[in-house]
Short mmCIF file of C-alpha atoms in Angstrom, two decimals:
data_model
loop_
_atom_site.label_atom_id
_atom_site.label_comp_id
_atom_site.label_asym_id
_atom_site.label_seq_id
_atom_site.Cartn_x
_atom_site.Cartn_y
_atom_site.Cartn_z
CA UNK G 522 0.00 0.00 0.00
CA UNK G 523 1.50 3.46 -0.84
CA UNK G 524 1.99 5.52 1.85
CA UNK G 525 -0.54 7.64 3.45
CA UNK G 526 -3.04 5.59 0.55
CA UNK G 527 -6.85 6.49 2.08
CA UNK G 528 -6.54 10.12 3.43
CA UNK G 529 -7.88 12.58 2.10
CA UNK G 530 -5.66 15.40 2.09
CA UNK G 531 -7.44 17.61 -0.66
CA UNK G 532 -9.89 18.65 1.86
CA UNK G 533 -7.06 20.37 3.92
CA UNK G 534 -8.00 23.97 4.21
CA UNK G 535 -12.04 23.52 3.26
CA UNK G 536 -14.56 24.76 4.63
CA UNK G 537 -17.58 22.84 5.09
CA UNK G 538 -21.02 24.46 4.10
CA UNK G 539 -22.90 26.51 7.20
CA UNK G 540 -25.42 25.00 9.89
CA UNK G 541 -27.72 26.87 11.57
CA UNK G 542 -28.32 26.48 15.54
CA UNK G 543 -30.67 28.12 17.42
CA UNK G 544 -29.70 28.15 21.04
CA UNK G 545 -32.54 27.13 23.01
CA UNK G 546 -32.84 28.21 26.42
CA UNK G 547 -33.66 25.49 28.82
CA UNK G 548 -31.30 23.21 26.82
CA UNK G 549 -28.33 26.05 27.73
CA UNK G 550 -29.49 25.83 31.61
CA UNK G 551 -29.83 21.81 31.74
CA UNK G 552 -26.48 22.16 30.10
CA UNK G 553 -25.41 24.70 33.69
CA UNK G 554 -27.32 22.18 35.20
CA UNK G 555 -26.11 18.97 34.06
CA UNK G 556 -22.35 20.38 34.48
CA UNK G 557 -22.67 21.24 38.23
CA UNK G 558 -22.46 24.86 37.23
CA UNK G 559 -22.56 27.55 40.17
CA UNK G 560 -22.26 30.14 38.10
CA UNK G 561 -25.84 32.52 38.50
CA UNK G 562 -25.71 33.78 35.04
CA UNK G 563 -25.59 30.60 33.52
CA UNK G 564 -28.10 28.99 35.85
CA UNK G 565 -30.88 31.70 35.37
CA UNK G 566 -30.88 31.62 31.42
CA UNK G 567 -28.88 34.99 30.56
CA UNK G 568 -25.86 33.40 28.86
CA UNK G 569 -24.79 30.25 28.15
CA UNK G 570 -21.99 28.38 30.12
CA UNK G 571 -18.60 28.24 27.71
CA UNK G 572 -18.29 25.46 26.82
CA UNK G 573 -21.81 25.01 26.30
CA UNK G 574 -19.95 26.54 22.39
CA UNK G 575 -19.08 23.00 21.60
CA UNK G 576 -22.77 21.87 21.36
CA UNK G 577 -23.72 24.04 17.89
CA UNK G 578 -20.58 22.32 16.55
CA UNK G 579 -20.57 18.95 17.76
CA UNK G 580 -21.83 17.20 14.33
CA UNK G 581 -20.16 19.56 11.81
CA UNK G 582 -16.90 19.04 13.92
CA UNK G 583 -16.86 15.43 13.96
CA UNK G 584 -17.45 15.25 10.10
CA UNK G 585 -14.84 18.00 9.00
CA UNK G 586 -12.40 15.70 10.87
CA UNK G 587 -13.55 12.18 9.99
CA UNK G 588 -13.55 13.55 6.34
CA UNK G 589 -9.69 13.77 6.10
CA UNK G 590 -9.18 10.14 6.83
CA UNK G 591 -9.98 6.66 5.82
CA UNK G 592 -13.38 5.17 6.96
CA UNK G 593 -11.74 2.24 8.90
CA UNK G 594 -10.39 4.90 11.50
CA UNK G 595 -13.48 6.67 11.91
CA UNK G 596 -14.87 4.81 14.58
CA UNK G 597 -11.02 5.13 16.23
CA UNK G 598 -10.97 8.44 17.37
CA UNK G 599 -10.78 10.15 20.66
CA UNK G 600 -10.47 13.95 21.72
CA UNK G 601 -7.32 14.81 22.18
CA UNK G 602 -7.34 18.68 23.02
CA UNK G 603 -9.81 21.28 22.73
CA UNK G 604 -9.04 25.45 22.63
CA UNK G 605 -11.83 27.46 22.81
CA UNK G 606 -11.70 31.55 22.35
CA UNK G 607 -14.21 33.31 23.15
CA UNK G 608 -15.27 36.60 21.63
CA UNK G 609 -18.53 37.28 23.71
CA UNK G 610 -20.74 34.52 25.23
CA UNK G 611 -23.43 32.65 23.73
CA UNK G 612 -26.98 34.16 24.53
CA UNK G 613 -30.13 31.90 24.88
CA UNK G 614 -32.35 32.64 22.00
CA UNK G 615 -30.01 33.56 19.13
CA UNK G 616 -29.58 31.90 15.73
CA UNK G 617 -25.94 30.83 15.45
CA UNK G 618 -24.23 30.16 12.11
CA UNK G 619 -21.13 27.04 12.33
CA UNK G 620 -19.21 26.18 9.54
CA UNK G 621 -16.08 23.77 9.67
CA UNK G 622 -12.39 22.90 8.18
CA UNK G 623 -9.54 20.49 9.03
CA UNK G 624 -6.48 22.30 8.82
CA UNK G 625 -3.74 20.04 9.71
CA UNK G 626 -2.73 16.47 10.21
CA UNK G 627 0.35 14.42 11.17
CA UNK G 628 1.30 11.47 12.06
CA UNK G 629 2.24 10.05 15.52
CA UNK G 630 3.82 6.75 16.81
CA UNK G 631 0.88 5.29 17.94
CA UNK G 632 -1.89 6.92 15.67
CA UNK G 633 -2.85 9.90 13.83
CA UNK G 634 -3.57 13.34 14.85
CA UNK G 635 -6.48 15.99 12.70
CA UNK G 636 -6.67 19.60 13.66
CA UNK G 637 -10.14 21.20 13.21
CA UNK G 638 -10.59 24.59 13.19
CA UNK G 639 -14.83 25.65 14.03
CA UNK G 640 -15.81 29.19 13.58
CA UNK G 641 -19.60 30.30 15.07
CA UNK G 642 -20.66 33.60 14.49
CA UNK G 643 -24.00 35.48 14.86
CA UNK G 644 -26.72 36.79 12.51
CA UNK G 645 -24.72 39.95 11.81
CA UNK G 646 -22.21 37.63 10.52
CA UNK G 647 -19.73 38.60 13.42
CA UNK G 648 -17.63 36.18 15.38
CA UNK G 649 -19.12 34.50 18.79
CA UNK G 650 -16.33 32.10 19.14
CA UNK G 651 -13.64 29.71 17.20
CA UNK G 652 -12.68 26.48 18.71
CA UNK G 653 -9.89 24.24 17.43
CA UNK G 654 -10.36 20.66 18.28
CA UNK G 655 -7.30 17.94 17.96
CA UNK G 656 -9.06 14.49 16.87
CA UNK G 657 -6.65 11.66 17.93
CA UNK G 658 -7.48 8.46 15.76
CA UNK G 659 -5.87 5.51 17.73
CA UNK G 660 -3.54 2.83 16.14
CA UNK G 661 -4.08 4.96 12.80
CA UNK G 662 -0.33 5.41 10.58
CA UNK G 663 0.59 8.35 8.51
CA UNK G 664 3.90 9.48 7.45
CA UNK G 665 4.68 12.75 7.87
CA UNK G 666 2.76 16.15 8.53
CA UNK G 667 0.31 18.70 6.57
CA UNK G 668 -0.93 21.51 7.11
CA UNK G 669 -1.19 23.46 10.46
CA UNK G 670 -1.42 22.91 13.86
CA UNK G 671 -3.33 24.30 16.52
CA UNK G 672 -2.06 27.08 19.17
CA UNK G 673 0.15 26.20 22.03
CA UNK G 674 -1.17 25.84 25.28
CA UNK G 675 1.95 23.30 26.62
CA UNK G 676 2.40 23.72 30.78
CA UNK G 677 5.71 24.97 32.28
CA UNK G 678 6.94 22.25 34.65
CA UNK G 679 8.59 25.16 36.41
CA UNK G 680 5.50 26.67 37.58
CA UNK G 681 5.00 23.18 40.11
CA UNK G 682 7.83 25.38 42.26
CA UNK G 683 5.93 27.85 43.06
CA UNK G 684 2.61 28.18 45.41
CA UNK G 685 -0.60 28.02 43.03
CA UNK G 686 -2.84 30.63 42.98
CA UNK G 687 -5.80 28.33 44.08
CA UNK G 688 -7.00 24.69 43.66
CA UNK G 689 -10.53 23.37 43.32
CA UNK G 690 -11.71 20.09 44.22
CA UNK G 691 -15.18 18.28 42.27
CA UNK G 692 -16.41 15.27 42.45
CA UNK G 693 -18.73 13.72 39.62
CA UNK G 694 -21.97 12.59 40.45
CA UNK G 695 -23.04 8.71 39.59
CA UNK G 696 -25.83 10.00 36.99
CA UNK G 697 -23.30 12.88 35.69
CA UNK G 698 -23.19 11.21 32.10
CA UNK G 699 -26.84 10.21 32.09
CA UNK G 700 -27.69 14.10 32.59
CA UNK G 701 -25.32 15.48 30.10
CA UNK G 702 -25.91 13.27 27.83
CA UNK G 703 -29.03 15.29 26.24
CA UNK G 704 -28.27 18.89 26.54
CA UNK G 705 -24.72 18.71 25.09
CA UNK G 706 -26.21 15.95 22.06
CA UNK G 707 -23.62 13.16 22.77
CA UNK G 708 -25.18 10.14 23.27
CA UNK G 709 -21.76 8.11 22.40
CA UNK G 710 -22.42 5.02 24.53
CA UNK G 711 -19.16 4.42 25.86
CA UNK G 712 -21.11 7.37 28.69
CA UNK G 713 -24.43 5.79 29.13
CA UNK G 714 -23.79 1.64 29.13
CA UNK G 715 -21.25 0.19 31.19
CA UNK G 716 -21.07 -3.10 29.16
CA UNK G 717 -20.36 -1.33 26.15
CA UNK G 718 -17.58 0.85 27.84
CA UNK G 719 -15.63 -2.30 29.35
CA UNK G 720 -16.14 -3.92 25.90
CA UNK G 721 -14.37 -1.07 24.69
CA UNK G 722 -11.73 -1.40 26.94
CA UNK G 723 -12.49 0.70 29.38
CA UNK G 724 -13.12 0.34 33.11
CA UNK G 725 -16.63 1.14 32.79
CA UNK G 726 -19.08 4.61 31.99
CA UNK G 727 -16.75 7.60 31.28
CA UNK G 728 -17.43 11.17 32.08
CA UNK G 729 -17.90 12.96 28.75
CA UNK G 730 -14.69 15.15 27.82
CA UNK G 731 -16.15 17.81 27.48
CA UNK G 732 -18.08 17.70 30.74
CA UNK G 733 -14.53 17.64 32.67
CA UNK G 734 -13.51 20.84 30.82
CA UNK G 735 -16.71 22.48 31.98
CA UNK G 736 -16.13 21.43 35.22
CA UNK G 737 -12.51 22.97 35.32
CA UNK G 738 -14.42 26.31 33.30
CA UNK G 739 -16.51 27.13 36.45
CA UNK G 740 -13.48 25.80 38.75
CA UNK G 741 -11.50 28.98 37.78
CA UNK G 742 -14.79 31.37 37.28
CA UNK G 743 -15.99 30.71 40.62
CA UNK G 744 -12.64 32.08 41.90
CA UNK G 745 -11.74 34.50 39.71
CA UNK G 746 -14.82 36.34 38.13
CA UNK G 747 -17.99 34.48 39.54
CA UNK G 748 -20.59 37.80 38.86
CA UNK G 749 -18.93 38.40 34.97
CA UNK G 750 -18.43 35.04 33.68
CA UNK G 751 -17.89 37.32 30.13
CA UNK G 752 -14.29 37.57 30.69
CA UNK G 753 -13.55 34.47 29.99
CA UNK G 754 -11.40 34.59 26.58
CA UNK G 755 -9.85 31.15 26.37
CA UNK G 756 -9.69 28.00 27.48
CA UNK G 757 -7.54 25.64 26.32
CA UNK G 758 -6.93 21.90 28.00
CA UNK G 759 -4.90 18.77 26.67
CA UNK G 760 -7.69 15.74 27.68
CA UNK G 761 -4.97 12.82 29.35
CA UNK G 762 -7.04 10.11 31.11
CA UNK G 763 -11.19 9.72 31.01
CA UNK G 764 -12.89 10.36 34.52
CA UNK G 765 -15.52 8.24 36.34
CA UNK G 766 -18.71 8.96 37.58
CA UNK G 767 -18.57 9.46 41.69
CA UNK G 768 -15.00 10.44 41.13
CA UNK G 769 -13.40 13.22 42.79
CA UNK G 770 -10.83 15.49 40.66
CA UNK G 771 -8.36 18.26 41.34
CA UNK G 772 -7.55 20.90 39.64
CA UNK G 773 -4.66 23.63 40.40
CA UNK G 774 -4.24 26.71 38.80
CA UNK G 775 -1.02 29.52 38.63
CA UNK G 776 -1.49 32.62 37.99
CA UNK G 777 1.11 32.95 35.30
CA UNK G 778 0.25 37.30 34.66
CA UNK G 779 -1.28 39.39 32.48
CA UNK G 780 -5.25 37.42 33.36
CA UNK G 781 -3.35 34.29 32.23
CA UNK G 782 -3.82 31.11 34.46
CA UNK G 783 -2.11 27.45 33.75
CA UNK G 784 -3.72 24.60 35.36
CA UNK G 785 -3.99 20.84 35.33
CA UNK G 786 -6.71 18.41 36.43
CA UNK G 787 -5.47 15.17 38.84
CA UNK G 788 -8.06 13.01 39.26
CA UNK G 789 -8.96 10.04 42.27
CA UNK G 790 -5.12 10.36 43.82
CA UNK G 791 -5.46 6.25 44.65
CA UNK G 792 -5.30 6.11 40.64
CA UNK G 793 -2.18 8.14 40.80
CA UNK G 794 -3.52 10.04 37.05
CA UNK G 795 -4.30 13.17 35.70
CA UNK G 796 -7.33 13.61 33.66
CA UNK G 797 -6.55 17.22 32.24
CA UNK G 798 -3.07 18.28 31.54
CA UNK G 799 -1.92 21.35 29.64
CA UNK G 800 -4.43 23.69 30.94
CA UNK G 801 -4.69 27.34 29.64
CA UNK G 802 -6.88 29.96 30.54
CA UNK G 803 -7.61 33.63 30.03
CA UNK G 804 -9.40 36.16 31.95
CA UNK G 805 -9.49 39.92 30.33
#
């Protein structure tokens, strides 16, 4: 076979065609809801939490990046890292517009990474948010990389010398995943049936990805900015090990300057594993 034979590099740089959303607004407080969310302003309806952004985007995401590679690894891939910036928060009731494009690939030694860049913007055509999501397709090969990849976010081991700014500590509920579930759209059942899960190697229900991050989003806005969650600009996390439902994480963040904070996510400290590393975020 000749190398890289299957991909589909051609659609590099291509922008899918544009979705419409219309944000809904007792799906964006089941989502507050469903996420353990303190925050008031998410809770009572006037804009949605952060990462609730993922939710417009969730189909048209997975398809620009499943697009660039063969079908055999579709069902193969995992989340790998997610960057969100935010350019004003989602409000309940508007008619987004999402479009889509995979804008880099490479591979790695034990699969294949896709970068997908997501762009949502508003009825007047201006920018809400763009995300860029990093698909990781497991035992996948490719030689070589194309195209771009997304914005560094990498952790500076030096920072575990000095005293963190704060920590927070979570812990998931049993029915975390069941609740989710509907408001973000991810009904993947790897979250919902434990059979499945352990016949997919894993020790059981996982907590959605995405859930975690959201967990780490109020985390930091609790501490930092609890009555304006608006200032939230980015957030950008590497996703390292799944959680479980009922367990308890912890995650420590540095203030690193300038409304910058790095932070990682440990989870149950008997597994000795972290379930977030990488952590970036940005408060204006």
């Amino acid at each position: 076979m000749a190398a890289n034979e299957g991909f589909h590099l051609d659609r590099l740089d291509q922008w899918t065609g544009e979705q419409e959303f219309k944000v809904e607004p007792l799906q964006t407080i089941a989502y507050a809801k469903a996420t353990n969310d303190p925050i008031a302003a998410h809770l009572d309806g006037t804009y949605a939490p952060p990462v609730f952004a993922v939710v417009p985007v969730t189909a048209i995401m997975a398809d620009a990046t499943m697009s660039v590679v063969p079908d055999d690894l579709m069902l193969r891939i995992l989340h790998g890292e997610h960057d969100f910036r935010f350019h004003r928060p989602i409000v309940p009731g508007e008619v987004l517009t999402v479009r889509a494009k995979p804008i880099g690939i490479e591979g790695k030694e034990s699969g294949v990474v896709v970068t997908t860049l997501l762009e949502t913007r508003d009825s007047d055509g201006e920018l809400v948010n763009e995300q860029y999501f990093i698909g990781f397709f497991r035992g996948g090969r490719f030689e070589g990389s194309f195209g771009e990849k997304s914005p560094e976010h990498s952790f500076d081991e030096a920072l575990r010398a000095s005293e963190p700014a704060f920590t927070s500590v979570q812990t998931f509920d049993e029915d975390q995943t069941f609740r989710y579930s509907d408001p973000a759209g991810d009904p993947m059942p790897i979250h919902l049936d434990d059979d499945f899960a352990k016949a997919m190697g894993l020790p059981g229900i996982i907590i959605h990805g995405l859930c975690t991050i959201a967990f780490t989003s109020h985390a930091l806005l609790s501490q930092v900015s609890p009555e304006d969650p608006t200032r939230l600009k980015r957030l950008a996390v590497r996703l390292s090990k799944p959680a479980l439902p009922k367990e308890t994480i912890t995650t420590t963040f540095w203030n690193t300057g300038g409304g910058t904070y790095a932070f990682e996510t440990a989870g149950d400290e008997k597994a000795g594993k972290f379930v977030i590393t990488d952590g970036l975020a940005e408060i204006s």
